[in-house]
Amino acid sequence: MARNLILSGGLFHDFAATSEALAGVLSEVGVESEITEDIAGALSEPSEVQLITVNALRWQMGHDRFADQRAARAFSLPAEARTTLLDHLDRGGGLLCMHTASICFDDWQGWPRVLGGCWSWPKSHHPPLGWTGVRVHGGHPVVEGLRDFDVVDEVYSDLDVLPDVRPLASSNGQPLVWARPVRRGRVLYDALGHDTRSYDNEIHRTLLQRAALWLLKRPVTIRE
């Protein structure tokens, strides 16, 4: 089994539930996940997993919003943790980034270059949580042959996206899913996943299972 470390927890979302749901989805394709909310601790030394998943919202918006500087540090990403993530990619590892990963680690200027984009205040926004139609774009193993689908989720809109990003799925013209090589590894961002209803959708589940296999550089054989 491939090993996956899910970095979880943070603001405004039930990360405990969505991380468990994601772990269940990936277990169906032979990926065994460990979930932790101690992101700094988990990344304090070199990783021995093949896949790292960011399903978290560790977001500072400036230290001055915290009366307690210890709380500010809890939402920062230490230098050694950044190094662990970059070394993981240097070794050819995969990085799966879900939903709020585009808002994460706002104290790390290099994070958007790893992810391929980021939330930009005050430009970025999302409509209220609700049903949305997701359009799937072909041409990549993660989405080839998948149908468009409807899902209850948030549509992150007007993100700052790097010019070389090509969406694998979109909604209302907003890129939701993309995949890219970074260093010797691979990164996939999926802006869906606000709550467990998103993980109940069969096509979204298939997309995520294919994503994990692609990130692990294994044959993508999961069919809809």
CSV table of C-alpha atoms in Angstrom, one decimal:
chain,number,residue,atom,x,y,z
A,1,MET,CA,0.0,0.0,0.0
A,2,ALA,CA,1.1,3.5,-0.7
A,3,ARG,CA,1.3,5.8,2.3
A,4,ASN,CA,-0.4,9.2,2.5
A,5,LEU,CA,-0.1,11.9,5.1
A,6,ILE,CA,-3.2,14.1,5.4
A,7,LEU,CA,-2.4,17.5,6.9
A,8,SER,CA,-5.8,18.5,8.4
A,9,GLY,CA,-7.5,21.1,10.5
A,10,GLY,CA,-8.1,24.8,10.7
A,11,LEU,CA,-10.9,27.3,10.4
A,12,PHE,CA,-14.5,27.3,9.2
A,13,HIS,CA,-14.7,23.7,8.0
A,14,ASP,CA,-15.3,20.3,9.4
A,15,PHE,CA,-11.8,19.0,8.5
A,16,ALA,CA,-12.1,16.0,10.7
A,17,ALA,CA,-15.0,14.7,8.7
A,18,THR,CA,-13.7,15.6,5.3
A,19,SER,CA,-10.2,14.2,6.0
A,20,GLU,CA,-11.8,10.9,7.1
A,21,ALA,CA,-14.0,10.9,4.0
A,22,LEU,CA,-11.0,11.5,1.7
A,23,ALA,CA,-9.0,8.8,3.4
A,24,GLY,CA,-11.9,6.4,2.7
A,25,VAL,CA,-12.0,7.3,-0.9
A,26,LEU,CA,-8.3,6.8,-1.4
A,27,SER,CA,-8.2,3.5,0.5
A,28,GLU,CA,-10.3,2.0,-2.3
A,29,VAL,CA,-7.2,2.3,-4.6
A,30,GLY,CA,-4.7,1.1,-2.1
A,31,VAL,CA,-3.7,4.3,-0.4
A,32,GLU,CA,-3.4,4.1,3.4
A,33,SER,CA,-3.7,7.5,5.0
A,34,GLU,CA,-2.6,8.9,8.3
A,35,ILE,CA,-4.4,12.1,9.4
A,36,THR,CA,-2.8,14.7,11.6
A,37,GLU,CA,-3.6,18.3,12.7
A,38,ASP,CA,0.0,18.8,14.0
A,39,ILE,CA,1.2,20.0,10.6
A,40,ALA,CA,4.4,21.6,11.9
A,41,GLY,CA,5.2,18.4,13.9
A,42,ALA,CA,4.5,16.1,11.1
A,43,LEU,CA,6.7,18.0,8.7
A,44,SER,CA,9.5,18.7,11.2
A,45,GLU,CA,11.6,15.9,9.6
A,46,PRO,CA,11.9,14.3,6.2
A,47,SER,CA,8.8,12.5,5.1
A,48,GLU,CA,8.7,8.8,4.5
A,49,VAL,CA,5.4,8.7,2.7
A,50,GLN,CA,4.7,8.7,-1.1
A,51,LEU,CA,1.8,11.1,-1.0
A,52,ILE,CA,1.1,14.2,1.1
A,53,THR,CA,-2.3,15.8,1.2
A,54,VAL,CA,-3.2,19.3,2.3
A,55,ASN,CA,-6.8,19.4,3.6
A,56,ALA,CA,-6.4,22.3,6.0
A,57,LEU,CA,-6.9,26.0,6.5
A,58,ARG,CA,-3.8,27.4,8.2
A,59,TRP,CA,-4.2,31.0,7.5
A,60,GLN,CA,-2.7,34.0,9.3
A,61,MET,CA,-4.0,37.1,7.5
A,62,GLY,CA,-1.3,39.0,9.3
A,63,HIS,CA,0.0,38.4,12.8
A,64,ASP,CA,-1.9,41.4,14.2
A,65,ARG,CA,-5.2,39.5,14.2
A,66,PHE,CA,-3.8,37.3,17.0
A,67,ALA,CA,-3.6,38.8,20.5
A,68,ASP,CA,-1.4,35.8,21.5
A,69,GLN,CA,1.7,35.4,19.3
A,70,ARG,CA,1.7,31.7,20.2
A,71,ALA,CA,-1.6,31.4,18.3
A,72,ALA,CA,0.0,33.2,15.4
A,73,ARG,CA,2.8,30.7,15.3
A,74,ALA,CA,0.4,27.9,15.4
A,75,PHE,CA,-1.1,29.1,12.0
A,76,SER,CA,2.3,29.7,10.4
A,77,LEU,CA,4.4,27.1,8.5
A,78,PRO,CA,7.9,26.8,9.9
A,79,ALA,CA,10.9,26.8,7.6
A,80,GLU,CA,11.7,23.2,8.3
A,81,ALA,CA,8.1,22.2,7.3
A,82,ARG,CA,8.5,24.1,4.0
A,83,THR,CA,11.7,22.3,3.3
A,84,THR,CA,10.1,18.9,4.0
A,85,LEU,CA,7.4,19.6,1.4
A,86,LEU,CA,9.9,20.8,-1.2
A,87,ASP,CA,12.2,17.8,-0.5
A,88,HIS,CA,9.2,15.5,-0.9
A,89,LEU,CA,8.7,16.9,-4.4
A,90,ASP,CA,12.4,16.7,-5.1
A,91,ARG,CA,12.3,13.0,-4.4
A,92,GLY,CA,9.4,12.6,-6.8
A,93,GLY,CA,6.6,12.5,-4.3
A,94,GLY,CA,3.0,13.5,-4.9
A,95,LEU,CA,1.1,16.4,-3.3
A,96,LEU,CA,-2.7,16.4,-3.3
A,97,CYS,CA,-4.2,19.8,-2.3
A,98,MET,CA,-7.8,20.1,-1.4
A,99,HIS,CA,-10.2,23.1,-1.3
A,100,THR,CA,-8.8,25.5,1.2
A,101,ALA,CA,-5.2,24.7,0.3
A,102,SER,CA,-5.3,27.7,-1.9
A,103,ILE,CA,-5.9,29.9,1.2
A,104,CYS,CA,-3.3,28.0,3.3
A,105,PHE,CA,0.2,29.1,4.3
A,106,ASP,CA,-0.2,32.8,3.5
A,107,ASP,CA,3.1,33.4,5.4
A,108,TRP,CA,5.0,31.4,2.7
A,109,GLN,CA,5.5,33.4,-0.5
A,110,GLY,CA,6.6,30.3,-2.4
A,111,TRP,CA,3.4,28.3,-1.7
A,112,PRO,CA,1.4,29.7,-4.7
A,113,ARG,CA,4.2,28.7,-7.0
A,114,VAL,CA,4.1,25.1,-5.7
A,115,LEU,CA,0.3,24.9,-5.8
A,116,GLY,CA,-0.2,26.8,-9.1
A,117,GLY,CA,-2.4,29.5,-7.7
A,118,CYS,CA,-3.8,31.1,-4.5
A,119,TRP,CA,-6.7,33.0,-2.9
A,120,SER,CA,-6.2,36.7,-3.3
A,121,TRP,CA,-7.9,39.1,-0.9
A,122,PRO,CA,-10.2,40.9,-1.5
A,123,LYS,CA,-10.6,39.8,-5.1
A,124,SER,CA,-11.2,36.1,-4.5
A,125,HIS,CA,-14.6,34.9,-3.3
A,126,HIS,CA,-17.1,32.1,-3.5
A,127,PRO,CA,-20.9,32.1,-3.9
A,128,PRO,CA,-22.9,30.5,-1.1
A,129,LEU,CA,-22.6,26.7,-0.6
A,130,GLY,CA,-25.0,24.9,-2.9
A,131,TRP,CA,-25.5,22.9,-6.1
A,132,THR,CA,-23.1,23.6,-8.9
A,133,GLY,CA,-22.4,22.0,-12.3
A,134,VAL,CA,-18.8,20.9,-12.8
A,135,ARG,CA,-17.5,20.8,-16.4
A,136,VAL,CA,-14.8,18.2,-17.0
A,137,HIS,CA,-12.1,18.9,-19.6
A,138,GLY,CA,-10.4,16.0,-21.3
A,139,GLY,CA,-6.8,15.5,-22.3
A,140,HIS,CA,-5.4,14.3,-19.0
A,141,PRO,CA,-5.4,10.8,-17.4
A,142,VAL,CA,-7.1,12.1,-14.2
A,143,VAL,CA,-10.2,13.2,-16.1
A,144,GLU,CA,-10.2,11.4,-19.5
A,145,GLY,CA,-13.6,10.0,-20.2
A,146,LEU,CA,-15.3,11.4,-17.0
A,147,ARG,CA,-18.7,13.0,-17.4
A,148,ASP,CA,-19.7,16.4,-16.2
A,149,PHE,CA,-21.4,16.3,-12.8
A,150,ASP,CA,-23.4,18.2,-10.2
A,151,VAL,CA,-22.2,18.6,-6.7
A,152,VAL,CA,-23.0,20.5,-3.5
A,153,ASP,CA,-19.9,22.6,-2.8
A,154,GLU,CA,-18.3,26.0,-2.9
A,155,VAL,CA,-17.0,27.4,-6.1
A,156,TYR,CA,-13.8,29.3,-5.4
A,157,SER,CA,-13.8,32.2,-7.8
A,158,ASP,CA,-11.2,34.7,-9.1
A,159,LEU,CA,-8.2,33.0,-7.7
A,160,ASP,CA,-4.8,34.1,-8.8
A,161,VAL,CA,-3.8,31.3,-11.1
A,162,LEU,CA,-0.4,30.9,-12.7
A,163,PRO,CA,-0.4,31.4,-16.5
A,164,ASP,CA,0.8,27.8,-17.2
A,165,VAL,CA,-2.2,26.2,-15.4
A,166,ARG,CA,-4.7,24.4,-17.5
A,167,PRO,CA,-7.9,23.4,-15.8
A,168,LEU,CA,-9.0,19.7,-15.7
A,169,ALA,CA,-12.4,20.8,-14.4
A,170,SER,CA,-14.2,24.1,-14.0
A,171,SER,CA,-17.5,25.6,-12.9
A,172,ASN,CA,-19.0,28.8,-14.2
A,173,GLY,CA,-15.7,29.5,-16.0
A,174,GLN,CA,-13.7,29.1,-12.8
A,175,PRO,CA,-10.9,26.6,-12.7
A,176,LEU,CA,-11.5,24.0,-10.0
A,177,VAL,CA,-9.0,21.2,-10.7
A,178,TRP,CA,-5.5,21.3,-12.2
A,179,ALA,CA,-2.4,19.1,-12.2
A,180,ARG,CA,1.2,20.0,-12.8
A,181,PRO,CA,4.8,18.8,-12.4
A,182,VAL,CA,6.8,20.5,-9.7
A,183,ARG,CA,10.5,19.7,-9.3
A,184,ARG,CA,10.7,15.9,-9.7
A,185,GLY,CA,7.2,15.4,-8.2
A,186,ARG,CA,3.6,16.1,-9.1
A,187,VAL,CA,1.0,18.4,-7.6
A,188,LEU,CA,-2.8,18.3,-8.1
A,189,TYR,CA,-5.2,20.9,-6.7
A,190,ASP,CA,-8.9,20.2,-6.3
A,191,ALA,CA,-10.9,23.3,-5.1
A,192,LEU,CA,-13.9,21.1,-4.3
A,193,GLY,CA,-14.4,19.4,-0.9
A,194,HIS,CA,-16.1,21.9,1.4
A,195,ASP,CA,-17.9,19.1,3.3
A,196,THR,CA,-18.6,15.4,3.1
A,197,ARG,CA,-21.3,15.7,0.5
A,198,SER,CA,-18.6,16.5,-2.1
A,199,TYR,CA,-16.9,13.2,-1.3
A,200,ASP,CA,-20.2,11.3,-1.7
A,201,ASN,CA,-20.4,12.2,-5.5
A,202,GLU,CA,-19.3,9.2,-7.4
A,203,ILE,CA,-17.6,11.1,-10.3
A,204,HIS,CA,-15.7,13.3,-7.8
A,205,ARG,CA,-14.6,10.2,-5.9
A,206,THR,CA,-13.4,8.6,-9.2
A,207,LEU,CA,-11.5,11.8,-10.0
A,208,LEU,CA,-9.8,11.8,-6.7
A,209,GLN,CA,-8.8,8.1,-7.0
A,210,ARG,CA,-7.3,8.8,-10.4
A,211,ALA,CA,-5.6,11.8,-9.0
A,212,ALA,CA,-3.9,9.8,-6.3
A,213,LEU,CA,-2.7,7.2,-8.8
A,214,TRP,CA,-1.4,9.9,-11.1
A,215,LEU,CA,0.4,11.6,-8.2
A,216,LEU,CA,2.0,8.3,-7.2
A,217,LYS,CA,3.1,7.8,-10.9
A,218,ARG,CA,1.0,4.6,-11.2
A,219,PRO,CA,-1.2,3.6,-14.1
A,220,VAL,CA,-4.5,5.4,-14.0
A,221,THR,CA,-7.0,2.6,-14.6
A,222,ILE,CA,-10.0,3.6,-12.5
A,223,ARG,CA,-13.1,3.8,-14.8
A,224,GLU,CA,-16.3,5.8,-14.1
